[in-house]
PDB file of C-alpha atoms in Angstrom:
ATOM      1  CA  MET A  23      -0.168   0.182  -0.404  1.00 95.00           C
ATOM      2  CA  VAL A  24       1.737   3.219  -1.678  1.00 96.00           C
ATOM      3  CA  ASP A  25       0.870   6.476   0.254  1.00 96.00           C
ATOM      4  CA  ILE A  26       2.312   8.753  -2.948  1.00 95.00           C
ATOM      5  CA  GLU A  27       2.327  11.988  -1.979  1.00 93.00           C
ATOM      6  CA  ASN A  28       4.085  11.152   1.553  1.00 92.00           C
ATOM      7  CA  CYS A  29       6.647   8.965  -1.160  1.00 92.00           C
ATOM      8  CA  VAL A  30       7.483  11.479  -3.342  1.00 92.00           C
ATOM      9  CA  GLY A  31       7.024  14.374  -0.128  1.00 90.00           C
ATOM     10  CA  GLY A  32       3.988  16.334  -1.475  1.00 90.00           C
ATOM     11  CA  ALA A  33       1.439  16.591  -4.324  1.00 91.00           C
ATOM     12  CA  VAL A  34       2.179  14.000  -7.037  1.00 93.00           C
ATOM     13  CA  LEU A  35       2.841  16.785 -10.244  1.00 92.00           C
ATOM     14  CA  THR A  36       4.429  14.803 -12.845  1.00 94.00           C
ATOM     15  CA  SER A  37       4.802  12.067 -14.444  1.00 93.00           C
ATOM     16  CA  SER A  38       8.633  11.703 -13.512  1.00 94.00           C
ATOM     17  CA  ALA A  39       7.457  11.953  -9.561  1.00 95.00           C
ATOM     18  CA  ALA A  40       5.423   8.873 -10.320  1.00 96.00           C
ATOM     19  CA  CYS A  41       7.653   6.895 -11.830  1.00 95.00           C
ATOM     20  CA  TRP A  42      10.326   8.009  -9.131  1.00 94.00           C
ATOM     21  CA  ALA A  43       7.738   6.617  -6.284  1.00 94.00           C
ATOM     22  CA  ARG A  44       7.476   3.534  -8.506  1.00 93.00           C
ATOM     23  CA  GLU A  45      10.834   2.918  -8.460  1.00 92.00           C
ATOM     24  CA  VAL A  46      11.225   3.495  -4.707  1.00 91.00           C
ATOM     25  CA  VAL A  47       8.554   0.678  -4.136  1.00 92.00           C
ATOM     26  CA  VAL A  48       9.634  -2.350  -6.359  1.00 90.00           C
ATOM     27  CA  ARG A  49      13.240  -1.628  -5.323  1.00 89.00           C
ATOM     28  CA  GLU A  50      11.927  -1.734  -1.359  1.00 88.00           C
ATOM     29  CA  LEU A  51       9.765  -4.456  -2.329  1.00 85.00           C
ATOM     30  CA  GLY A  52      12.723  -6.065  -3.788  1.00 81.00           C
ATOM     31  CA  GLY A  53       9.989  -6.240  -7.199  1.00 67.00           C
ATOM     32  CA  ALA A  54       7.951  -8.595  -5.068  1.00 68.00           C
ATOM     33  CA  SER A  55       4.134  -8.031  -4.050  1.00 74.00           C
ATOM     34  CA  ASP A  56       0.952 -10.011  -4.815  1.00 78.00           C
ATOM     35  CA  GLN A  57      -1.915  -6.700  -5.409  1.00 88.00           C
ATOM     36  CA  MET A  58      -0.386  -2.715  -5.256  1.00 92.00           C
ATOM     37  CA  VAL A  59      -2.435  -0.539  -3.974  1.00 96.00           C
ATOM     38  CA  VAL A  60      -1.589   3.544  -4.257  1.00 97.00           C
ATOM     39  CA  GLY A  61      -3.469   6.380  -2.505  1.00 97.00           C
ATOM     40  CA  VAL A  62      -3.433   9.130  -4.684  1.00 96.00           C
ATOM     41  CA  SER A  63      -5.567  13.036  -4.422  1.00 94.00           C
ATOM     42  CA  HIS A  64      -7.506  14.099  -7.980  1.00 94.00           C
ATOM     43  CA  VAL A  65      -4.414  15.777  -8.445  1.00 94.00           C
ATOM     44  CA  GLY A  66      -1.808  13.098  -9.012  1.00 95.00           C
ATOM     45  CA  LEU A  67      -4.384  10.740 -10.536  1.00 96.00           C
ATOM     46  CA  LEU A  68      -3.177  10.986 -13.828  1.00 96.00           C
ATOM     47  CA  ALA A  69       0.589  11.041 -13.093  1.00 96.00           C
ATOM     48  CA  THR A  70      -0.042   7.955 -11.244  1.00 97.00           C
ATOM     49  CA  ALA A  71      -1.490   5.760 -13.608  1.00 96.00           C
ATOM     50  CA  ASP A  72       0.552   6.672 -16.333  1.00 94.00           C
ATOM     51  CA  ALA A  73       4.243   5.304 -14.266  1.00 93.00           C
ATOM     52  CA  TRP A  74       2.489   2.493 -12.043  1.00 91.00           C
ATOM     53  CA  PRO A  75      -0.258   0.764 -14.705  1.00 92.00           C
ATOM     54  CA  GLY A  76      -2.063  -1.986 -13.284  1.00 91.00           C
ATOM     55  CA  ALA A  77      -1.895  -1.107  -9.769  1.00 94.00           C
ATOM     56  CA  ARG A  78      -5.258  -0.883  -8.084  1.00 97.00           C
ATOM     57  CA  LEU A  79      -5.381   3.563  -7.945  1.00 97.00           C
ATOM     58  CA  LEU A  80      -7.091   5.384  -4.569  1.00 97.00           C
ATOM     59  CA  VAL A  81      -8.645   8.611  -5.169  1.00 97.00           C
ATOM     60  CA  LYS A  82     -10.016  10.757  -3.168  1.00 95.00           C
ATOM     61  CA  SER A  83      -9.780  14.663  -2.182  1.00 92.00           C
ATOM     62  CA  GLY A  84      -8.994  17.412   0.555  1.00 88.00           C
ATOM     63  CA  PRO A  85      -6.503  16.878   3.458  1.00 86.00           C
ATOM     64  CA  ASP A  86      -4.928  14.070   3.568  1.00 91.00           C
ATOM     65  CA  GLY A  87      -7.209  12.163   0.793  1.00 92.00           C
ATOM     66  CA  ALA A  88      -5.011  10.134   0.116  1.00 93.00           C
ATOM     67  CA  ASP A  89      -4.567   8.401   3.804  1.00 95.00           C
ATOM     68  CA  LEU A  90      -8.289   8.511   4.226  1.00 96.00           C
ATOM     69  CA  ALA A  91      -8.514   6.423   1.017  1.00 96.00           C
ATOM     70  CA  LEU A  92      -5.966   3.632   1.947  1.00 97.00           C
ATOM     71  CA  LEU A  93      -6.934   3.536   5.029  1.00 97.00           C
ATOM     72  CA  GLU A  94     -10.767   2.810   3.853  1.00 97.00           C
ATOM     73  CA  VAL A  95      -8.949  -0.736   2.915  1.00 97.00           C
ATOM     74  CA  LEU A  96      -7.346  -1.277   5.161  1.00 96.00           C
ATOM     75  CA  GLN A  97      -9.984  -1.559   7.650  1.00 95.00           C
ATOM     76  CA  GLY A  98     -12.795  -2.162   5.667  1.00 95.00           C
ATOM     77  CA  GLU A  99     -11.153  -4.689   3.080  1.00 96.00           C
ATOM     78  CA  GLN A 100     -11.234  -7.630   5.112  1.00 96.00           C
ATOM     79  CA  ILE A 101      -7.332  -7.167   5.089  1.00 96.00           C
ATOM     80  CA  ALA A 102      -6.354 -10.015   7.240  1.00 96.00           C
ATOM     81  CA  ALA A 103      -8.205 -12.696   6.093  1.00 96.00           C
ATOM     82  CA  ARG A 104      -6.326 -12.110   3.343  1.00 94.00           C
ATOM     83  CA  PHE A 105      -3.213 -11.572   3.404  1.00 94.00           C
ATOM     84  CA  ASP A 106      -0.294 -12.660   5.369  1.00 95.00           C
ATOM     85  CA  GLU A 107       2.063  -9.578   5.648  1.00 95.00           C
ATOM     86  CA  VAL A 108       1.363  -5.569   4.483  1.00 96.00           C
ATOM     87  CA  VAL A 109       3.607  -3.210   3.729  1.00 95.00           C
ATOM     88  CA  LEU A 110       3.054   0.662   3.827  1.00 97.00           C
ATOM     89  CA  PHE A 111       4.605   3.181   2.659  1.00 96.00           C
ATOM     90  CA  SER A 112       3.797   6.263   4.392  1.00 96.00           C
ATOM     91  CA  GLY A 113       5.162   8.083   7.472  1.00 95.00           C
ATOM     92  CA  ASP A 114       1.802   9.172   8.632  1.00 96.00           C
ATOM     93  CA  GLY A 115       0.814   8.971  11.386  1.00 97.00           C
ATOM     94  CA  ILE A 116      -3.017   8.156  10.821  1.00 97.00           C
ATOM     95  CA  PHE A 117      -1.866   3.922   9.752  1.00 98.00           C
ATOM     96  CA  THR A 118      -1.273   3.315  13.386  1.00 98.00           C
ATOM     97  CA  ASP A 119      -4.694   2.262  14.407  1.00 98.00           C
ATOM     98  CA  ALA A 120      -4.884   0.466  10.978  1.00 98.00           C
ATOM     99  CA  VAL A 121      -1.231  -0.881  11.105  1.00 98.00           C
ATOM    100  CA  ASP A 122      -1.754  -2.558  15.447  1.00 98.00           C
ATOM    101  CA  ALA A 123      -5.927  -3.529  14.173  1.00 98.00           C
ATOM    102  CA  LEU A 124      -3.466  -6.085  11.613  1.00 98.00           C
ATOM    103  CA  GLY A 125      -0.437  -6.534  14.123  1.00 98.00           C
ATOM    104  CA  ALA A 126      -3.227  -8.121  16.650  1.00 98.00           C
ATOM    105  CA  ASP A 127      -5.051  -9.837  13.799  1.00 98.00           C
ATOM    106  CA  GLY A 128      -1.658 -11.636  12.988  1.00 98.00           C
ATOM    107  CA  VAL A 129      -0.324  -9.602   9.997  1.00 98.00           C
ATOM    108  CA  ARG A 130       2.735  -8.494   9.848  1.00 97.00           C
ATOM    109  CA  VAL A 131       3.272  -4.843   8.435  1.00 97.00           C
ATOM    110  CA  THR A 132       6.191  -3.677   7.578  1.00 96.00           C
ATOM    111  CA  VAL A 133       6.461   0.480   7.426  1.00 97.00           C
ATOM    112  CA  VAL A 134       8.885   2.075   4.582  1.00 96.00           C
ATOM    113  CA  GLY A 135       9.234   5.793   5.063  1.00 95.00           C
ATOM    114  CA  HIS A 136      11.756   8.994   4.933  1.00 93.00           C
ATOM    115  CA  ARG A 137      13.585   8.107   7.913  1.00 92.00           C
ATOM    116  CA  GLY A 138      12.862  11.764  10.547  1.00 92.00           C
ATOM    117  CA  ARG A 139       9.395  11.602   8.825  1.00 93.00           C
ATOM    118  CA  VAL A 140       7.628   8.249   9.938  1.00 96.00           C
ATOM    119  CA  ALA A 141       5.439   8.979  12.977  1.00 97.00           C
ATOM    120  CA  ALA A 142       6.521   7.636  16.365  1.00 97.00           C
ATOM    121  CA  ARG A 143       3.761   5.177  17.383  1.00 97.00           C
ATOM    122  CA  LEU A 144       2.970   4.236  13.956  1.00 98.00           C
ATOM    123  CA  CYS A 145       7.027   2.623  14.682  1.00 97.00           C
ATOM    124  CA  MET A 146       6.642   0.770  17.722  1.00 97.00           C
ATOM    125  CA  ALA A 147       2.466  -0.691  15.592  1.00 98.00           C
ATOM    126  CA  ALA A 148       4.447  -1.829  13.326  1.00 98.00           C
ATOM    127  CA  ALA A 149       6.468  -5.024  13.156  1.00 97.00           C
ATOM    128  CA  GLU A 150       9.180  -3.415  10.835  1.00 96.00           C
ATOM    129  CA  THR A 151      10.091   0.262   9.709  1.00 96.00           C
ATOM    130  CA  ARG A 152      12.517   0.979   6.936  1.00 94.00           C
ATOM    131  CA  TYR A 153      13.452   3.961   5.971  1.00 93.00           C
ATOM    132  CA  ILE A 154      13.432   5.236   2.034  1.00 87.00           C
ATOM    133  CA  GLY A 155      16.766   6.058   0.142  1.00 69.00           C
ATOM    134  CA  MET A 156      19.983   5.158   2.206  1.00 44.00           C
ATOM    135  CA  GLY A 157      21.441   9.186   0.847  1.00 40.00           C
ATOM    136  CA  GLN A 158      17.755   9.402  -1.765  1.00 41.00           C
ATOM    137  CA  THR A 159      15.651  11.248   0.926  1.00 40.00           C
ATOM    138  CA  ARG A 160      12.885  12.850  -1.249  1.00 44.00           C
ATOM    139  CA  MET A 161      12.314  12.707  -5.193  1.00 45.00           C
ATOM    140  CA  GLY A 162      14.613  14.871  -7.084  1.00 47.00           C
ATOM    141  CA  ASP A 163      16.904  15.339  -3.615  1.00 44.00           C
ATOM    142  CA  ALA A 164      21.061  13.974  -4.768  1.00 38.00           C
ATOM    143  CA  ALA A 165      22.323  10.453  -3.785  1.00 39.00           C
TER     144      ALA A 165
END
């Protein structure tokens, strides 16, 4: 599950930003995933769809729109009955309760985010926390 706006550090305004996020996710996952779910606002929908063919795109506008769209899936689609592991690309604390609930249901949740930008409570709720880009922290930063 990818909060693409958290991954790129803001609205996804270009295809290159969405492609960069996809490259980060693929690198962190080692290329393996059963299902890719990406939360995005309407502003970044076209760029994200172009960069991420085959992904399930969740679109919601407004403050925390992408987060809220992902939360609806985490809390409402019986994730624990379908998956043993979930990888969440976001550092937003809004996901803490959902991650905690999945862990209590036996799902191993790994949180991936930017160093210094992952909520402490989210880290504690996750089975594992990893950090994006050992050197490249945001799109456009030098490696």
